[in-house]
């Protein structure tokens, strides 16, 4: 019995020691949450999960476990398209063309954004880092990329606005989305849980769109 107690105390000390060594990663950018539109080829974003759906996902959990993180995927590497922003360039109600320059910016390298809800979203210590690492491994995402900040590059576009037309620059692109539920356990007790989402920016570009204003 004494050996069991000693082993238990050593294990507890090991957990707290490793937790103390955990370095909190810089918060990942969640710019995708501000996008005007995201269309997934299947599934949905975690912001659209209902409480009933979250509970149904949790029923698939392999927990409880002695300690660590349990990831229950719902959508894995789902392809999506998005519209980040729409910039109105100009309406030409006249009878002659007008030449203008439009400034805009696009993100020039891929990044992985992470967002969460529930008690894991307010986690302190190393729990959040562990959830990110386990979720990224499940989704086959390179975890080192998840703290890489994307570079925004400013560009300029010359446009000839035809008579009785409206031109817009639409910033759009492609994403890969993985999400689901996560649980954190300590000695078979679930201490935190909530939804998670990993979004990989695959591409971003500007598209020129024209609309006729003729009656």
Short mmCIF file of C-alpha atoms in Angstrom, two decimals:
data_model
loop_
_atom_site.label_atom_id
_atom_site.label_comp_id
_atom_site.label_asym_id
_atom_site.label_seq_id
_atom_site.Cartn_x
_atom_site.Cartn_y
_atom_site.Cartn_z
CA UNK A 1 0.00 0.00 0.00
CA UNK A 2 2.89 2.32 0.88
CA UNK A 3 4.46 1.71 -2.54
CA UNK A 4 1.18 2.62 -4.25
CA UNK A 5 0.92 5.90 -2.31
CA UNK A 6 4.55 6.80 -3.08
CA UNK A 7 4.08 5.99 -6.76
CA UNK A 8 0.92 8.10 -6.82
CA UNK A 9 2.72 11.08 -5.23
CA UNK A 10 5.65 10.74 -7.63
CA UNK A 11 3.30 10.66 -10.59
CA UNK A 12 1.46 13.71 -9.28
CA UNK A 13 4.72 15.57 -8.84
CA UNK A 14 5.81 14.59 -12.35
CA UNK A 15 2.58 15.98 -13.81
CA UNK A 16 2.90 19.30 -12.03
CA UNK A 17 6.59 19.50 -12.89
CA UNK A 18 5.99 18.96 -16.60
CA UNK A 19 3.07 21.39 -16.46
CA UNK A 20 5.35 24.03 -14.94
CA UNK A 21 7.85 23.49 -17.77
CA UNK A 22 5.14 23.95 -20.41
CA UNK A 23 5.71 27.16 -22.34
CA UNK A 24 2.52 28.92 -23.32
CA UNK A 25 2.45 29.42 -27.07
CA UNK A 26 1.60 32.76 -28.60
CA UNK A 27 -2.10 32.99 -29.37
CA UNK A 28 -2.78 31.96 -32.95
CA UNK A 29 -4.48 34.43 -35.23
CA UNK A 30 -8.15 33.69 -35.88
CA UNK A 31 -8.60 36.12 -38.75
CA UNK A 32 -10.78 33.56 -40.53
CA UNK A 33 -13.53 34.26 -37.98
CA UNK A 34 -13.87 37.73 -39.48
CA UNK A 35 -14.26 36.48 -43.06
CA UNK A 36 -17.51 37.49 -44.70
CA UNK A 37 -18.27 33.98 -45.94
CA UNK A 38 -16.86 30.46 -45.55
CA UNK A 39 -18.32 27.59 -47.56
CA UNK A 40 -17.22 24.12 -46.45
CA UNK A 41 -17.54 21.18 -48.84
CA UNK A 42 -19.08 19.26 -45.93
CA UNK A 43 -19.69 19.75 -42.20
CA UNK A 44 -19.79 23.09 -40.38
CA UNK A 45 -17.68 25.48 -38.32
CA UNK A 46 -17.67 25.11 -34.53
CA UNK A 47 -19.47 28.44 -34.15
CA UNK A 48 -22.43 26.72 -35.81
CA UNK A 49 -22.37 23.60 -33.59
CA UNK A 50 -25.45 23.26 -31.42
CA UNK A 51 -25.13 22.15 -27.79
CA UNK A 52 -26.88 18.90 -28.72
CA UNK A 53 -24.35 18.24 -31.50
CA UNK A 54 -21.47 18.89 -29.11
CA UNK A 55 -22.86 16.40 -26.62
CA UNK A 56 -23.32 13.81 -29.39
CA UNK A 57 -19.67 14.22 -30.40
CA UNK A 58 -18.56 13.82 -26.77
CA UNK A 59 -20.39 10.47 -26.63
CA UNK A 60 -17.73 9.12 -29.03
CA UNK A 61 -14.96 9.91 -26.53
CA UNK A 62 -12.45 7.18 -25.69
CA UNK A 63 -11.98 8.68 -22.19
CA UNK A 64 -11.66 8.74 -19.28
CA UNK A 65 -7.89 8.36 -19.14
CA UNK A 66 -5.44 8.78 -16.28
CA UNK A 67 -4.19 12.11 -17.64
CA UNK A 68 -3.85 14.04 -20.87
CA UNK A 69 -5.96 15.12 -23.80
CA UNK A 70 -8.64 13.22 -25.72
CA UNK A 71 -9.52 14.54 -29.19
CA UNK A 72 -12.85 13.59 -30.80
CA UNK A 73 -12.73 14.72 -34.44
CA UNK A 74 -15.91 15.75 -36.24
CA UNK A 75 -14.54 17.19 -39.51
CA UNK A 76 -11.09 16.27 -40.76
CA UNK A 77 -9.24 18.23 -43.47
CA UNK A 78 -12.43 19.50 -45.08
CA UNK A 79 -11.84 21.74 -48.08
CA UNK A 80 -13.49 25.17 -48.00
CA UNK A 81 -13.64 28.37 -50.01
CA UNK A 82 -14.01 31.80 -48.48
CA UNK A 83 -14.52 35.50 -49.13
CA UNK A 84 -12.36 37.49 -46.75
CA UNK A 85 -13.54 40.93 -47.80
CA UNK A 86 -15.28 42.76 -50.60
CA UNK A 87 -13.96 46.17 -51.55
CA UNK A 88 -16.14 48.35 -53.73
CA UNK A 89 -13.94 50.13 -56.22
CA UNK A 90 -16.16 52.50 -58.11
CA UNK A 91 -19.49 52.98 -59.82
CA UNK A 92 -19.34 54.70 -63.18
CA UNK A 93 -22.70 56.20 -64.03
CA UNK A 94 -21.22 58.27 -66.88
CA UNK A 95 -20.75 57.58 -70.57
CA UNK A 96 -16.93 57.42 -70.67
CA UNK A 97 -14.48 54.92 -69.06
CA UNK A 98 -12.62 55.90 -65.87
CA UNK A 99 -9.15 54.62 -64.94
CA UNK A 100 -8.45 54.06 -61.22
CA UNK A 101 -5.92 52.31 -58.97
CA UNK A 102 -7.15 50.09 -56.14
CA UNK A 103 -4.95 49.17 -53.16
CA UNK A 104 -5.58 45.90 -51.29
CA UNK A 105 -3.67 43.32 -49.28
CA UNK A 106 -3.43 39.52 -49.34
CA UNK A 107 -1.78 36.98 -47.03
CA UNK A 108 1.24 35.58 -48.78
CA UNK A 109 2.04 32.41 -46.86
CA UNK A 110 0.08 29.58 -45.31
CA UNK A 111 -0.71 29.58 -41.60
CA UNK A 112 -2.72 27.51 -39.15
CA UNK A 113 -5.28 29.31 -36.98
CA UNK A 114 -6.69 27.74 -33.82
CA UNK A 115 -9.91 28.64 -32.03
CA UNK A 116 -11.81 26.98 -29.20
CA UNK A 117 -14.87 27.22 -26.99
CA UNK A 118 -15.93 25.88 -23.61
CA UNK A 119 -13.64 25.55 -20.61
CA UNK A 120 -10.58 24.76 -22.77
CA UNK A 121 -10.80 28.27 -24.25
CA UNK A 122 -10.04 29.79 -20.85
CA UNK A 123 -7.42 27.20 -19.95
CA UNK A 124 -4.31 28.24 -18.08
CA UNK A 125 -0.94 26.50 -17.97
CA UNK A 126 -0.11 23.90 -20.58
CA UNK A 127 -3.55 22.44 -21.30
CA UNK A 128 -4.22 24.63 -24.31
CA UNK A 129 -0.84 23.82 -25.84
CA UNK A 130 -1.54 20.12 -25.38
CA UNK A 131 -4.98 20.42 -27.00
CA UNK A 132 -3.44 22.22 -29.98
CA UNK A 133 -0.71 19.62 -30.35
CA UNK A 134 -3.09 16.64 -30.11
CA UNK A 135 -5.66 18.21 -32.45
CA UNK A 136 -2.95 19.05 -35.00
CA UNK A 137 -1.59 15.50 -34.86
CA UNK A 138 -5.08 14.05 -35.43
CA UNK A 139 -5.60 16.36 -38.40
CA UNK A 140 -2.10 15.66 -39.78
CA UNK A 141 -1.23 19.35 -39.54
CA UNK A 142 2.36 20.45 -38.95
CA UNK A 143 2.08 21.85 -35.42
CA UNK A 144 5.10 24.15 -35.79
CA UNK A 145 3.11 26.08 -38.39
CA UNK A 146 0.35 26.87 -35.93
CA UNK A 147 2.35 29.71 -34.37
CA UNK A 148 3.62 31.09 -37.68
CA UNK A 149 2.16 34.48 -38.46
CA UNK A 150 1.15 35.04 -42.03
CA UNK A 151 2.65 37.97 -43.93
CA UNK A 152 0.22 40.46 -45.43
CA UNK A 153 1.43 41.90 -48.69
CA UNK A 154 0.06 45.15 -50.08
CA UNK A 155 -0.73 45.22 -53.78
CA UNK A 156 -2.19 47.64 -56.30
CA UNK A 157 -4.51 46.98 -59.22
CA UNK A 158 -5.18 49.26 -62.20
CA UNK A 159 -8.79 49.13 -63.38
CA UNK A 160 -10.71 50.70 -66.21
CA UNK A 161 -14.29 51.16 -65.04
CA UNK A 162 -16.59 50.95 -68.04
CA UNK A 163 -19.65 53.22 -68.34
CA UNK A 164 -22.74 52.13 -66.38
CA UNK A 165 -20.84 49.48 -64.40
CA UNK A 166 -19.59 48.75 -60.91
CA UNK A 167 -16.23 47.07 -60.22
CA UNK A 168 -15.22 45.36 -56.98
CA UNK A 169 -12.07 43.68 -55.72
CA UNK A 170 -12.99 40.51 -53.84
CA UNK A 171 -10.31 38.97 -51.59
CA UNK A 172 -10.97 35.22 -51.51
CA UNK A 173 -9.20 31.88 -51.33
CA UNK A 174 -9.15 28.32 -50.03
CA UNK A 175 -8.97 26.78 -46.56
CA UNK A 176 -8.67 23.35 -44.98
CA UNK A 177 -10.72 22.94 -41.80
CA UNK A 178 -10.54 20.35 -39.02
CA UNK A 179 -12.65 20.54 -35.88
CA UNK A 180 -14.34 18.57 -33.12
CA UNK A 181 -14.38 18.30 -29.35
CA UNK A 182 -11.50 18.03 -26.88
CA UNK A 183 -11.32 16.79 -23.27
CA UNK A 184 -8.59 17.24 -20.68
CA UNK A 185 -8.26 14.58 -17.96
CA UNK A 186 -6.37 14.39 -14.69
CA UNK A 187 -6.54 11.11 -12.76
CA UNK A 188 -9.57 9.92 -14.76
CA UNK A 189 -11.42 13.17 -13.98
CA UNK A 190 -12.41 15.42 -16.88
CA UNK A 191 -11.19 18.87 -15.86
CA UNK A 192 -11.83 20.79 -19.10
CA UNK A 193 -13.68 20.27 -22.37
CA UNK A 194 -14.91 22.19 -25.37
CA UNK A 195 -14.87 22.52 -29.14
CA UNK A 196 -11.70 23.15 -31.14
CA UNK A 197 -10.96 24.19 -34.71
CA UNK A 198 -7.80 24.19 -36.82
CA UNK A 199 -7.97 26.21 -40.04
CA UNK A 200 -5.14 26.11 -42.59
CA UNK A 201 -4.91 28.98 -45.05
CA UNK A 202 -4.14 27.37 -48.41
CA UNK A 203 -4.39 30.41 -50.68
CA UNK A 204 -5.57 34.00 -50.88
CA UNK A 205 -5.93 36.19 -53.92
CA UNK A 206 -7.89 39.13 -55.29
CA UNK A 207 -10.54 38.70 -57.97
CA UNK A 208 -12.05 41.49 -60.03
CA UNK A 209 -15.83 41.37 -60.38
CA UNK A 210 -18.00 43.53 -62.61
CA UNK A 211 -21.71 44.34 -62.35
CA UNK A 212 -23.79 46.21 -64.88
CA UNK A 213 -25.72 49.25 -63.66
CA UNK A 214 -27.69 49.64 -66.88
CA UNK A 215 -31.46 49.75 -66.37
#
